[in-house]
Short mmCIF file of C-alpha atoms in Angstrom, two decimals:
data_model
loop_
_atom_site.label_atom_id
_atom_site.label_comp_id
_atom_site.label_asym_id
_atom_site.label_seq_id
_atom_site.Cartn_x
_atom_site.Cartn_y
_atom_site.Cartn_z
CA MET A 1427 -36.29 -10.04 6.74
CA ASP A 1428 -34.83 -13.44 5.90
CA PHE A 1429 -31.91 -12.69 8.19
CA VAL A 1430 -30.23 -9.76 9.91
CA ILE A 1431 -26.48 -9.28 10.39
CA ARG A 1432 -25.91 -7.70 13.78
CA GLY A 1433 -22.80 -6.39 15.51
CA ALA A 1434 -20.66 -5.67 12.45
CA GLU A 1435 -18.54 -2.69 11.50
CA ILE A 1436 -19.50 -1.87 7.93
CA ALA A 1437 -16.96 -1.00 5.25
CA ASP A 1438 -19.54 -0.21 2.61
CA GLY A 1439 -17.37 -0.34 -0.53
CA THR A 1440 -17.12 3.43 -1.05
CA GLY A 1441 -13.93 3.91 0.97
CA ALA A 1442 -15.79 5.93 3.62
CA PRO A 1443 -15.01 5.31 7.31
CA ARG A 1444 -16.51 2.23 8.87
CA PHE A 1445 -19.75 2.53 10.80
CA ARG A 1446 -21.89 0.33 13.01
CA ALA A 1447 -25.28 -0.76 11.76
CA GLU A 1448 -27.46 -3.79 11.27
CA VAL A 1449 -28.08 -5.13 7.78
CA GLY A 1450 -31.29 -6.90 6.87
CA VAL A 1451 -31.56 -9.20 3.86
CA LYS A 1452 -34.74 -10.22 2.05
CA ASP A 1453 -35.13 -12.21 -1.19
CA GLY A 1454 -31.46 -11.93 -2.08
CA ARG A 1455 -31.28 -8.15 -1.63
CA ILE A 1456 -30.17 -5.79 1.10
CA ALA A 1457 -33.53 -4.64 2.42
CA ALA A 1458 -32.38 -2.34 5.22
CA VAL A 1459 -29.27 -0.80 6.77
CA GLY A 1460 -29.89 0.79 10.15
CA ASP A 1461 -30.09 0.53 13.92
CA ARG A 1462 -32.19 -2.08 15.72
CA LEU A 1463 -33.98 -3.50 12.74
CA ASP A 1464 -37.31 -5.23 13.33
CA LEU A 1465 -36.44 -8.91 13.39
CA ASP A 1466 -39.98 -10.29 13.23
CA GLY A 1467 -38.71 -13.84 13.49
CA ALA A 1468 -35.72 -13.34 11.15
CA GLU A 1469 -32.55 -15.33 11.69
CA VAL A 1470 -29.77 -13.31 13.34
CA VAL A 1471 -26.16 -13.59 12.23
CA ASP A 1472 -24.03 -12.33 15.11
CA ALA A 1473 -21.03 -10.64 13.51
CA GLY A 1474 -19.31 -10.14 16.85
CA GLY A 1475 -17.20 -7.14 15.80
CA LEU A 1476 -16.25 -8.48 12.38
CA VAL A 1477 -16.12 -6.17 9.35
CA LEU A 1478 -19.02 -6.50 6.93
CA ALA A 1479 -18.09 -5.68 3.34
CA PRO A 1480 -19.59 -6.13 -0.10
CA GLY A 1481 -18.56 -9.41 -1.71
CA PHE A 1482 -15.25 -9.05 -3.51
CA ILE A 1483 -15.11 -8.88 -7.30
CA ASP A 1484 -12.32 -10.72 -9.07
CA MET A 1485 -11.70 -8.57 -12.13
CA HIS A 1486 -9.46 -11.16 -13.79
CA ALA A 1487 -10.35 -14.83 -13.35
CA HIS A 1488 -9.92 -18.03 -15.33
CA SER A 1489 -12.73 -20.11 -13.82
CA GLU A 1490 -14.83 -20.69 -16.95
CA LEU A 1491 -14.79 -24.46 -16.52
CA ALA A 1492 -14.11 -24.64 -12.78
CA VAL A 1493 -17.43 -23.02 -11.85
CA LEU A 1494 -19.23 -25.64 -13.95
CA HIS A 1495 -17.28 -28.54 -12.48
CA ASP A 1496 -16.39 -27.69 -8.87
CA ARG A 1497 -19.50 -27.38 -6.70
CA ASP A 1498 -17.63 -25.92 -3.71
CA HIS A 1499 -15.30 -23.52 -5.58
CA LEU A 1500 -13.63 -22.65 -2.29
CA ALA A 1501 -10.69 -21.12 -4.13
CA LYS A 1502 -12.83 -18.01 -4.56
CA LEU A 1503 -15.58 -18.31 -1.95
CA GLY A 1504 -13.01 -18.97 0.76
CA GLN A 1505 -11.42 -15.57 0.20
CA GLY A 1506 -14.69 -13.64 -0.05
CA CYS A 1507 -15.16 -13.45 -3.84
CA THR A 1508 -18.78 -13.39 -4.94
CA LEU A 1509 -18.33 -12.28 -8.57
CA GLU A 1510 -15.69 -13.30 -11.11
CA VAL A 1511 -15.05 -11.71 -14.50
CA LEU A 1512 -14.31 -14.47 -17.03
CA GLY A 1513 -13.26 -14.54 -20.69
CA GLN A 1514 -9.86 -13.01 -20.01
CA ASP A 1515 -6.68 -12.61 -22.05
CA GLY A 1516 -8.48 -12.88 -25.37
CA LEU A 1517 -8.93 -16.66 -25.08
CA SER A 1518 -12.04 -18.41 -23.81
CA TYR A 1519 -14.82 -20.79 -24.77
CA ALA A 1520 -17.35 -18.57 -26.56
CA PRO A 1521 -18.15 -17.64 -29.26
CA VAL A 1522 -17.04 -20.77 -31.12
CA ASP A 1523 -18.23 -23.07 -33.89
CA GLU A 1524 -17.80 -26.80 -34.56
CA THR A 1525 -14.26 -26.24 -35.81
CA THR A 1526 -12.93 -23.78 -33.24
CA ALA A 1527 -14.59 -25.25 -30.12
CA PRO A 1528 -12.17 -28.22 -29.85
CA GLN A 1529 -9.25 -26.02 -30.90
CA MET A 1530 -10.01 -23.60 -28.09
CA ARG A 1531 -10.29 -26.37 -25.52
CA GLU A 1532 -6.78 -27.51 -26.44
CA ALA A 1533 -5.35 -23.99 -26.75
CA ILE A 1534 -6.03 -23.12 -23.11
CA ALA A 1535 -5.85 -26.56 -21.49
CA ALA A 1536 -2.88 -25.30 -19.46
CA TRP A 1537 -5.16 -22.69 -17.88
CA ASN A 1538 -8.38 -24.62 -17.36
CA GLY A 1539 -7.53 -28.29 -17.79
CA ARG A 1540 -9.57 -30.71 -19.86
CA LEU A 1541 -12.65 -30.93 -17.65
CA ASP A 1542 -15.76 -32.79 -18.72
CA VAL A 1543 -18.47 -30.12 -18.50
CA GLY A 1544 -20.59 -30.94 -21.55
CA TYR A 1545 -19.53 -28.01 -23.80
CA ASP A 1546 -23.12 -27.62 -24.97
CA TRP A 1547 -22.81 -23.96 -25.98
CA ARG A 1548 -21.49 -22.01 -28.95
CA THR A 1549 -22.47 -18.36 -28.38
CA VAL A 1550 -21.77 -16.02 -25.48
CA GLY A 1551 -25.44 -16.07 -24.56
CA GLU A 1552 -25.52 -19.86 -24.51
CA TYR A 1553 -22.45 -19.97 -22.28
CA LEU A 1554 -24.08 -17.52 -19.85
CA ASP A 1555 -27.21 -19.68 -19.89
CA ARG A 1556 -25.00 -22.66 -19.07
CA LEU A 1557 -23.61 -20.76 -16.09
CA ASP A 1558 -27.16 -20.21 -14.86
CA ARG A 1559 -27.80 -23.95 -15.00
CA GLY A 1560 -24.43 -24.56 -13.41
CA VAL A 1561 -23.55 -27.71 -11.53
CA ASP A 1562 -26.22 -30.38 -12.04
CA GLY A 1563 -28.71 -27.69 -13.05
CA ARG A 1564 -28.59 -26.04 -9.61
CA GLY A 1565 -26.49 -22.96 -10.26
CA ILE A 1566 -22.86 -22.11 -9.52
CA ALA A 1567 -20.98 -21.16 -6.38
CA VAL A 1568 -20.33 -17.51 -7.29
CA ASN A 1569 -21.68 -14.98 -9.76
CA ALA A 1570 -19.89 -14.68 -13.09
CA ALA A 1571 -19.57 -11.99 -15.75
CA TYR A 1572 -17.98 -12.40 -19.17
CA LEU A 1573 -15.80 -10.54 -21.67
CA VAL A 1574 -15.84 -11.35 -25.39
CA PRO A 1575 -12.34 -12.76 -26.07
CA HIS A 1576 -10.64 -11.17 -29.07
CA GLY A 1577 -8.41 -14.15 -29.90
CA THR A 1578 -11.39 -16.49 -29.90
CA VAL A 1579 -13.31 -14.12 -32.18
CA ARG A 1580 -10.30 -13.82 -34.51
CA MET A 1581 -9.95 -17.59 -34.64
CA LEU A 1582 -13.63 -17.87 -35.51
CA ALA A 1583 -13.29 -15.37 -38.35
CA MET A 1584 -9.89 -16.25 -39.84
CA GLY A 1585 -8.28 -19.14 -37.97
CA TRP A 1586 -4.70 -18.89 -36.69
CA GLU A 1587 -3.47 -16.77 -39.60
CA ASP A 1588 -0.63 -14.30 -39.03
CA ARG A 1589 -1.93 -11.50 -41.24
CA ARG A 1590 -4.36 -8.59 -41.40
CA PRO A 1591 -8.03 -9.51 -41.74
CA THR A 1592 -9.84 -8.92 -44.99
CA ALA A 1593 -12.75 -6.49 -44.97
CA ALA A 1594 -15.16 -9.40 -44.76
CA GLU A 1595 -13.24 -11.00 -41.88
CA LEU A 1596 -13.16 -7.74 -39.95
CA ASP A 1597 -16.91 -7.39 -40.48
CA ALA A 1598 -17.35 -10.92 -39.13
CA MET A 1599 -15.34 -10.01 -36.03
CA ARG A 1600 -17.36 -6.84 -35.52
CA ALA A 1601 -20.58 -8.85 -35.75
CA ALA A 1602 -19.34 -11.47 -33.27
CA VAL A 1603 -18.32 -8.79 -30.76
CA ALA A 1604 -21.64 -6.99 -31.18
CA ARG A 1605 -23.60 -10.18 -30.65
CA GLY A 1606 -21.60 -11.03 -27.54
CA MET A 1607 -22.24 -7.57 -26.11
CA GLU A 1608 -25.95 -7.83 -26.89
CA GLU A 1609 -26.10 -11.19 -25.15
CA GLY A 1610 -24.61 -9.84 -21.93
CA ALA A 1611 -20.84 -9.45 -22.16
CA PHE A 1612 -19.29 -6.45 -20.43
CA GLY A 1613 -16.55 -5.78 -22.95
CA LEU A 1614 -13.71 -7.16 -25.03
CA SER A 1615 -10.61 -8.86 -23.67
CA ALA A 1616 -7.41 -9.33 -25.64
CA GLY A 1617 -4.31 -11.46 -25.28
CA LEU A 1618 -1.72 -9.64 -27.34
CA SER A 1619 1.17 -11.90 -26.39
CA TYR A 1620 -0.86 -15.03 -27.14
CA THR A 1621 -1.74 -16.42 -30.54
CA PRO A 1622 -3.80 -15.65 -32.52
CA GLY A 1623 -4.50 -12.32 -30.78
CA MET A 1624 -0.89 -11.19 -31.02
CA TYR A 1625 -1.22 -11.09 -34.83
CA ALA A 1626 -3.68 -8.20 -34.59
CA GLU A 1627 -2.43 -4.73 -35.44
CA THR A 1628 -3.64 -1.59 -33.72
CA PRO A 1629 -6.28 -0.59 -36.33
CA GLU A 1630 -8.04 -3.96 -35.98
CA LEU A 1631 -8.31 -3.47 -32.22
CA VAL A 1632 -9.55 0.09 -32.63
CA GLU A 1633 -12.35 -1.07 -34.92
CA LEU A 1634 -13.51 -3.75 -32.49
CA CYS A 1635 -13.30 -1.35 -29.56
CA ARG A 1636 -15.58 1.05 -31.43
CA VAL A 1637 -18.19 -1.71 -31.34
CA VAL A 1638 -17.67 -2.21 -27.60
CA ALA A 1639 -17.98 1.53 -27.01
CA ARG A 1640 -21.42 1.59 -28.65
CA TYR A 1641 -22.64 -0.74 -25.91
CA GLY A 1642 -20.96 1.10 -23.07
CA GLY A 1643 -18.48 -1.71 -22.47
CA TYR A 1644 -14.75 -1.67 -21.83
CA PHE A 1645 -11.57 -3.00 -23.42
CA GLY A 1646 -9.58 -5.27 -21.07
CA PRO A 1647 -6.27 -6.13 -22.75
CA HIS A 1648 -3.39 -8.34 -21.77
CA GLN A 1649 -1.06 -6.05 -23.66
CA ARG A 1650 1.85 -6.97 -25.91
CA SER A 1651 4.65 -6.95 -23.36
CA TYR A 1652 5.19 -6.74 -19.61
CA GLY A 1653 8.96 -6.81 -20.08
CA ALA A 1654 11.20 -4.97 -22.53
CA GLY A 1655 8.30 -3.31 -24.36
CA ALA A 1656 6.01 -2.68 -21.41
CA MET A 1657 5.78 1.11 -21.63
CA GLU A 1658 5.22 1.06 -25.37
CA GLY A 1659 2.55 -1.59 -24.87
CA TYR A 1660 0.67 0.46 -22.30
CA ALA A 1661 0.91 3.55 -24.50
CA GLU A 1662 -0.61 1.58 -27.40
CA MET A 1663 -3.54 0.42 -25.25
CA ILE A 1664 -4.26 3.99 -24.13
CA ALA A 1665 -4.07 5.18 -27.75
CA ILE A 1666 -6.59 2.50 -28.78
CA SER A 1667 -8.97 3.59 -26.04
CA ARG A 1668 -8.61 7.24 -26.98
CA GLU A 1669 -9.20 6.67 -30.70
CA ALA A 1670 -12.10 4.25 -30.25
CA GLY A 1671 -13.79 6.24 -27.50
CA CYS A 1672 -13.86 3.08 -25.40
CA ALA A 1673 -13.22 2.66 -21.68
CA LEU A 1674 -9.94 0.89 -20.92
CA HIS A 1675 -9.25 -1.56 -18.11
CA LEU A 1676 -5.63 -2.71 -18.04
CA ALA A 1677 -5.48 -6.38 -17.09
CA HIS A 1678 -2.94 -7.52 -14.47
CA ALA A 1679 -1.13 -4.20 -14.78
CA THR A 1680 2.40 -5.21 -13.88
CA LEU A 1681 5.95 -4.26 -14.81
CA ASN A 1682 8.13 -7.35 -14.78
CA TYR A 1683 11.75 -8.38 -15.27
CA ASP A 1684 14.87 -6.48 -14.20
CA VAL A 1685 14.50 -4.04 -17.09
CA ASN A 1686 11.41 -2.56 -15.40
CA ALA A 1687 12.54 -2.43 -11.78
CA GLY A 1688 11.31 0.79 -10.16
CA ARG A 1689 9.43 2.06 -13.23
CA ALA A 1690 5.94 2.14 -11.69
CA ALA A 1691 5.95 5.94 -11.49
CA GLU A 1692 6.62 6.15 -15.22
CA PHE A 1693 3.70 3.82 -15.95
CA LEU A 1694 1.32 5.61 -13.57
CA LYS A 1695 2.26 8.92 -15.20
CA LEU A 1696 0.91 7.50 -18.48
CA VAL A 1697 -2.31 6.53 -16.70
CA ASP A 1698 -2.69 9.91 -15.03
CA GLU A 1699 -2.09 11.82 -18.25
CA ALA A 1700 -4.76 9.73 -19.98
CA LEU A 1701 -7.20 10.34 -17.13
CA ASP A 1702 -6.49 14.08 -17.32
CA GLU A 1703 -7.40 13.95 -21.03
CA GLY A 1704 -10.70 12.33 -20.17
CA VAL A 1705 -9.75 8.79 -21.26
CA PRO A 1706 -11.56 6.40 -18.87
CA VAL A 1707 -8.76 4.14 -17.60
CA SER A 1708 -8.77 1.61 -14.76
CA LEU A 1709 -6.58 -1.37 -13.97
CA ASP A 1710 -6.29 -4.49 -11.84
CA THR A 1711 -3.38 -6.32 -10.21
CA TYR A 1712 -2.72 -9.44 -8.19
CA PRO A 1713 -0.67 -9.03 -4.97
CA TYR A 1714 2.22 -11.40 -5.76
CA LEU A 1715 5.48 -11.22 -7.67
CA PRO A 1716 5.45 -14.32 -9.92
CA GLY A 1717 3.17 -14.53 -12.92
CA MET A 1718 1.58 -17.69 -14.26
CA THR A 1719 0.60 -18.82 -17.73
CA MET A 1720 0.96 -21.62 -20.25
CA LEU A 1721 4.56 -22.60 -20.92
CA ALA A 1722 3.96 -22.44 -24.67
CA ALA A 1723 3.31 -18.69 -24.34
CA LEU A 1724 7.08 -18.07 -24.37
CA LEU A 1725 7.35 -19.09 -28.03
CA PRO A 1726 7.81 -16.54 -30.82
CA SER A 1727 4.51 -15.64 -32.43
CA TRP A 1728 5.60 -16.62 -35.95
CA SER A 1729 6.17 -20.20 -34.80
CA LEU A 1730 2.54 -20.58 -33.76
CA ALA A 1731 0.95 -19.35 -36.99
CA GLY A 1732 -1.56 -22.00 -38.04
CA GLY A 1733 -1.93 -23.41 -34.53
CA TYR A 1734 -0.32 -26.21 -32.55
CA ALA A 1735 -0.44 -28.71 -35.42
CA ALA A 1736 1.64 -26.36 -37.56
CA LEU A 1737 4.00 -25.72 -34.64
CA ARG A 1738 4.55 -29.44 -34.18
CA GLU A 1739 5.66 -29.69 -37.82
CA ARG A 1740 8.00 -26.70 -37.44
CA LEU A 1741 9.66 -28.20 -34.38
CA ALA A 1742 10.48 -31.31 -36.41
CA ASP A 1743 12.53 -29.18 -38.82
CA PRO A 1744 16.09 -28.78 -37.40
CA GLU A 1745 16.66 -25.36 -38.98
CA VAL A 1746 13.38 -23.91 -37.75
CA ARG A 1747 13.90 -25.42 -34.33
CA ALA A 1748 17.38 -23.87 -34.11
CA ARG A 1749 15.90 -20.48 -35.00
CA ILE A 1750 13.35 -20.79 -32.18
CA VAL A 1751 16.07 -21.79 -29.70
CA HIS A 1752 18.18 -18.79 -30.73
CA GLU A 1753 15.27 -16.38 -30.25
CA LEU A 1754 14.41 -17.87 -26.87
CA ASP A 1755 17.95 -17.77 -25.53
CA VAL A 1756 19.58 -14.82 -27.28
CA THR A 1757 17.25 -12.20 -28.71
CA GLY A 1758 14.12 -12.74 -26.60
CA THR A 1759 10.79 -13.64 -28.21
CA ASP A 1760 7.67 -11.52 -28.36
CA GLY A 1761 5.92 -14.30 -26.41
CA ALA A 1762 8.49 -13.95 -23.62
CA ASN A 1763 8.09 -10.18 -23.41
CA GLY A 1764 11.20 -9.46 -25.47
CA VAL A 1765 13.55 -10.72 -22.75
CA PRO A 1766 16.00 -13.62 -23.29
CA ALA A 1767 14.77 -16.64 -21.35
CA ASP A 1768 16.20 -17.19 -17.87
CA TRP A 1769 15.17 -20.82 -17.55
CA ALA A 1770 15.84 -20.83 -13.80
CA ARG A 1771 12.92 -18.39 -13.40
CA TYR A 1772 10.34 -20.53 -15.23
CA GLU A 1773 8.88 -23.17 -12.92
CA ILE A 1774 6.78 -26.06 -14.25
CA THR A 1775 3.45 -26.07 -12.37
CA GLY A 1776 1.23 -28.52 -14.17
CA VAL A 1777 1.25 -31.15 -16.90
CA THR A 1778 -1.54 -33.00 -18.65
CA ARG A 1779 0.38 -36.26 -19.09
CA PRO A 1780 0.82 -38.25 -15.84
CA GLU A 1781 4.21 -39.57 -16.90
CA LEU A 1782 5.57 -36.00 -16.88
CA ARG A 1783 4.64 -35.17 -13.28
CA GLU A 1784 8.22 -35.67 -12.12
CA TYR A 1785 8.95 -32.24 -13.58
CA VAL A 1786 6.28 -30.35 -11.61
CA GLY A 1787 7.77 -27.94 -9.09
CA ARG A 1788 11.11 -27.78 -10.88
CA SER A 1789 12.44 -24.96 -13.01
CA VAL A 1790 13.02 -25.68 -16.67
CA ALA A 1791 16.75 -25.35 -15.99
CA GLU A 1792 16.59 -27.94 -13.21
CA ALA A 1793 14.37 -30.34 -15.13
CA ALA A 1794 16.60 -30.18 -18.21
CA GLU A 1795 19.57 -31.58 -16.27
CA ALA A 1796 22.31 -32.15 -18.87
CA GLN A 1797 20.16 -31.13 -21.85
CA ARG A 1798 20.15 -27.53 -23.10
CA PRO A 1799 17.13 -25.95 -21.33
CA ALA A 1800 15.60 -24.49 -24.49
CA GLU A 1801 15.77 -27.90 -26.19
CA PHE A 1802 14.24 -29.62 -23.17
CA TYR A 1803 11.53 -26.95 -23.11
CA LEU A 1804 10.53 -27.65 -26.72
CA ASP A 1805 10.58 -31.41 -26.15
CA LEU A 1806 8.38 -31.02 -23.07
CA LEU A 1807 5.81 -28.96 -24.95
CA VAL A 1808 5.47 -31.63 -27.61
CA ARG A 1809 5.32 -34.50 -25.13
CA ASP A 1810 2.60 -32.72 -23.11
CA ASP A 1811 0.53 -31.67 -26.14
CA PHE A 1812 1.31 -28.03 -25.28
CA GLY A 1813 -0.74 -28.25 -22.06
CA THR A 1814 2.05 -27.41 -19.60
CA GLY A 1815 1.64 -24.58 -17.09
CA CYS A 1816 4.37 -22.44 -15.56
CA LEU A 1817 5.19 -19.90 -12.88
CA MET A 1818 7.34 -16.99 -14.00
CA HIS A 1819 9.42 -15.54 -11.15
CA VAL A 1820 9.90 -12.14 -12.76
CA GLY A 1821 8.02 -9.59 -10.60
CA ASN A 1822 9.14 -6.49 -8.74
CA GLU A 1823 7.82 -5.66 -5.26
CA GLU A 1824 8.34 -1.91 -5.52
CA ASN A 1825 6.18 -1.81 -8.64
CA VAL A 1826 3.47 -4.01 -7.12
CA ARG A 1827 3.13 -1.73 -4.09
CA ALA A 1828 3.09 1.50 -6.07
CA ILE A 1829 0.47 0.36 -8.58
CA MET A 1830 -1.94 -1.07 -5.99
CA ARG A 1831 -2.20 2.32 -4.29
CA HIS A 1832 -3.40 4.15 -7.39
CA ALA A 1833 -6.88 5.67 -7.40
CA VAL A 1834 -8.13 3.52 -10.32
CA HIS A 1835 -6.73 0.23 -9.05
CA THR A 1836 -8.93 -2.83 -8.53
CA GLY A 1837 -8.12 -6.30 -7.24
CA SER A 1838 -7.83 -9.55 -9.15
CA SER A 1839 -6.40 -13.02 -8.79
CA ASP A 1840 -5.56 -14.00 -12.38
CA GLY A 1841 -6.12 -17.38 -10.79
CA VAL A 1842 -5.40 -20.48 -12.86
CA LEU A 1843 -7.01 -23.41 -11.04
CA ALA A 1844 -5.74 -26.29 -13.21
CA GLY A 1845 -2.41 -27.99 -12.56
CA ASP A 1846 -0.60 -29.89 -9.85
CA LYS A 1847 1.20 -26.87 -8.39
CA ILE A 1848 -0.86 -23.78 -9.06
CA HIS A 1849 -0.09 -20.17 -8.12
CA PRO A 1850 -1.26 -19.37 -4.56
CA ARG A 1851 -2.92 -16.23 -5.86
CA ALA A 1852 -5.87 -18.37 -7.03
CA TRP A 1853 -6.80 -19.07 -3.40
CA GLY A 1854 -5.20 -16.13 -1.62
CA SER A 1855 -5.16 -12.80 -3.48
CA PHE A 1856 -7.99 -11.00 -1.70
CA ALA A 1857 -7.00 -12.20 1.74
CA ARG A 1858 -3.42 -11.18 1.01
CA TYR A 1859 -4.54 -7.67 0.10
CA LEU A 1860 -6.38 -7.39 3.41
CA GLY A 1861 -3.82 -9.19 5.54
CA HIS A 1862 -0.32 -8.57 4.23
CA TYR A 1863 -0.66 -5.27 2.40
CA THR A 1864 -3.32 -3.62 4.57
CA ARG A 1865 -2.82 -4.89 8.13
CA GLU A 1866 0.90 -5.73 8.08
CA LEU A 1867 2.31 -3.09 5.73
CA GLY A 1868 -0.35 -0.38 6.07
CA LEU A 1869 -0.31 0.51 2.38
CA LEU A 1870 -4.10 0.85 2.42
CA SER A 1871 -6.68 1.32 5.13
CA VAL A 1872 -9.27 -1.41 5.57
CA GLU A 1873 -11.91 0.86 4.03
CA GLU A 1874 -9.70 1.72 1.05
CA CYS A 1875 -8.79 -1.90 0.46
CA VAL A 1876 -12.43 -3.00 0.56
CA ALA A 1877 -13.29 -0.30 -1.99
CA HIS A 1878 -10.52 -1.56 -4.29
CA LEU A 1879 -11.99 -5.06 -4.07
CA SER A 1880 -15.71 -4.27 -4.32
CA GLY A 1881 -17.19 -0.85 -5.05
CA ARG A 1882 -14.55 0.26 -7.51
CA PRO A 1883 -14.64 -2.87 -9.71
CA ALA A 1884 -18.46 -2.75 -9.67
CA ALA A 1885 -18.23 0.80 -11.03
CA VAL A 1886 -15.85 -0.34 -13.81
CA LEU A 1887 -18.42 -2.96 -14.78
CA GLY A 1888 -21.22 -0.41 -14.65
CA LEU A 1889 -23.09 -2.35 -11.97
CA THR A 1890 -25.13 -0.10 -9.71
CA ASP A 1891 -26.65 -2.92 -7.65
CA ARG A 1892 -23.49 -4.72 -6.54
CA GLY A 1893 -20.25 -3.78 -4.82
CA LEU A 1894 -21.85 -1.75 -2.02
CA VAL A 1895 -23.52 -2.36 1.32
CA LYS A 1896 -26.56 -0.33 0.45
CA GLU A 1897 -30.31 -0.82 0.44
CA GLY A 1898 -31.49 -2.36 -2.82
CA CYS A 1899 -28.15 -3.91 -3.70
CA ALA A 1900 -27.69 -7.63 -4.19
CA ALA A 1901 -26.82 -9.31 -0.90
CA ASP A 1902 -23.32 -10.38 -1.94
CA LEU A 1903 -21.59 -9.91 1.40
CA VAL A 1904 -18.50 -11.00 3.28
CA LEU A 1905 -17.69 -10.92 6.99
CA PHE A 1906 -13.99 -10.90 7.86
CA ASP A 1907 -11.76 -10.30 10.86
CA PRO A 1908 -9.27 -7.52 10.01
CA GLU A 1909 -6.92 -8.81 12.72
CA THR A 1910 -6.65 -12.37 11.41
CA VAL A 1911 -7.59 -12.32 7.73
CA ASP A 1912 -4.72 -13.78 5.75
CA ALA A 1913 -3.83 -15.85 2.73
CA ARG A 1914 -2.83 -19.31 3.93
CA SER A 1915 -2.08 -20.53 0.41
CA THR A 1916 1.64 -20.81 -0.33
CA PHE A 1917 3.76 -21.88 -3.27
CA ASP A 1918 4.27 -25.23 -1.55
CA GLU A 1919 0.61 -25.59 -0.48
CA PRO A 1920 -1.37 -23.41 -2.88
CA ARG A 1921 -4.84 -24.88 -2.22
CA ARG A 1922 -5.33 -23.73 1.36
CA GLN A 1923 -8.44 -21.76 2.32
CA ALA A 1924 -7.91 -18.20 3.51
CA ALA A 1925 -8.09 -17.45 7.24
CA GLY A 1926 -10.28 -14.89 8.96
CA ILE A 1927 -13.25 -14.98 6.55
CA PRO A 1928 -15.98 -16.93 8.36
CA TYR A 1929 -19.04 -15.83 6.34
CA VAL A 1930 -19.68 -15.28 2.64
CA PHE A 1931 -23.15 -14.63 1.22
CA VAL A 1932 -24.03 -14.91 -2.47
CA ASN A 1933 -27.33 -13.40 -3.55
CA GLY A 1934 -28.56 -13.53 0.03
CA ARG A 1935 -27.63 -17.15 0.74
CA ALA A 1936 -24.80 -18.23 3.04
CA ALA A 1937 -22.21 -19.99 0.88
CA VAL A 1938 -19.66 -20.06 3.72
CA ALA A 1939 -20.82 -20.16 7.34
CA ASP A 1940 -18.50 -20.45 10.33
CA GLY A 1941 -15.71 -20.99 7.84
CA GLU A 1942 -17.34 -24.05 6.29
CA ARG A 1943 -18.80 -24.43 2.81
CA THR A 1944 -22.57 -24.85 2.80
CA GLU A 1945 -24.75 -26.53 0.17
CA ALA A 1946 -25.74 -23.23 -1.44
CA LEU A 1947 -25.29 -22.76 -5.20
CA ALA A 1948 -26.72 -19.26 -5.42
CA GLY A 1949 -24.43 -17.84 -8.11
CA ARG A 1950 -25.68 -16.92 -11.57
CA SER A 1951 -24.46 -15.14 -14.67
CA VAL A 1952 -24.36 -11.36 -14.33
CA ARG A 1953 -25.08 -9.69 -17.64
CA ARG A 1954 -24.30 -6.19 -18.84
CA PRO A 1955 -27.07 -3.75 -17.92
CA GLY A 1956 -29.19 -3.12 -20.99
CA SER A 1957 -28.30 -6.39 -22.73
CA ARG A 1958 -31.00 -8.70 -23.94
CA GLY A 1959 -29.82 -11.59 -21.78
#
């Protein structure tokens, strides 16, 4: 053995009761689980009564650039995450070409910033290869999987057009999805309240999901609405899965705004009925009430047709601008989930222009002062080149608690790491599940919670060698104290490392030891089983 973990209670990722055993690791794999393993000179990690669990899997992450730029990546390692699923919400950095690559970097600057990472890839496979090289050619902090992003594929095939694709354009999208799957992607993500993905009609999504189904992947949509049209949106996603014969994983499955208060049972009934029909449905959530996204996402979809350059021209036209303001304030835009904007609930979290930092931490209503908030909002977008981030204080605690207890639930952070005042979920989600919702509220047992964060998401991904404490599995492991584990990140101090998680191992190497980050960069791309990557 390279090392043996001794003295731990094991929550093995299946949800079964904890048990005592020693775990031996050799060459990045779990070599043995048993009593009194033969040390033969191996290093001993004394767990001292801590719980040993499989490394946690973040089913919805936005770390595509962060893992290539931040060597430590304590946002995720500090809370026990050893695998992140990237390419979310239909918008990410591959596949692209010479035209769409710079467009994509600008389109999601509010999520990922404008980091200098080289951008020396175009295809999904090349991006995964870049992950393997990682920071200075030495790898990355955690493992990373990827979803082909629908909006990026649509942009590649037909730009920012608000229309149905031609037959040739749809064929081009099918080919791009197929190539991404062959190169190692696990499925297709979609951002159906973001442009250009929101221009897609149901048949287009069905056709692309048929491609994903051929490779045994899953469809992971950010659906069209989490507000006024939430139930209809979820029903559409289930119908797509059913018609395409494709597994469905509902991204950040929430029900927000006052219109959806207490409606979790209605949503979960939809899920259960689909499961009873044999439709493979799973979902993930983050354990907080506010959401976070780019501030430009609140705009009506028609205003963004043609991209940000076209939007800038529209905003200079007084009549068009007045129409946008009316939709934001009175009727509710499709980008804002069909709910009229309550500007006091939208908090500015990050800007790309230093001269605008005075607005960070303030709601749009506060920052607007004497100006009409919707007008200030539009001015701010233009001044910040549409790179502004925001917190949306629109969640419902009753819904959050009900959904996280469902049998197909998995954990996620939806963590945006760019910005001056980020959401604490980026640094705290997994510790908050274990601390607040498991220990303090008792909504889940420790074993159940660990399964939600490890074994169950591994099963959604189709990974048989991760997510469990089992011989032959990758040695992605976390040691935590169930009595002290907690998210220390707050809305005022969002970049604080979680408490009670002293050890994290990635592919058999200690990335966190005694609570401190080591030099290890043992993470690599994880590619879909059976792909050619």
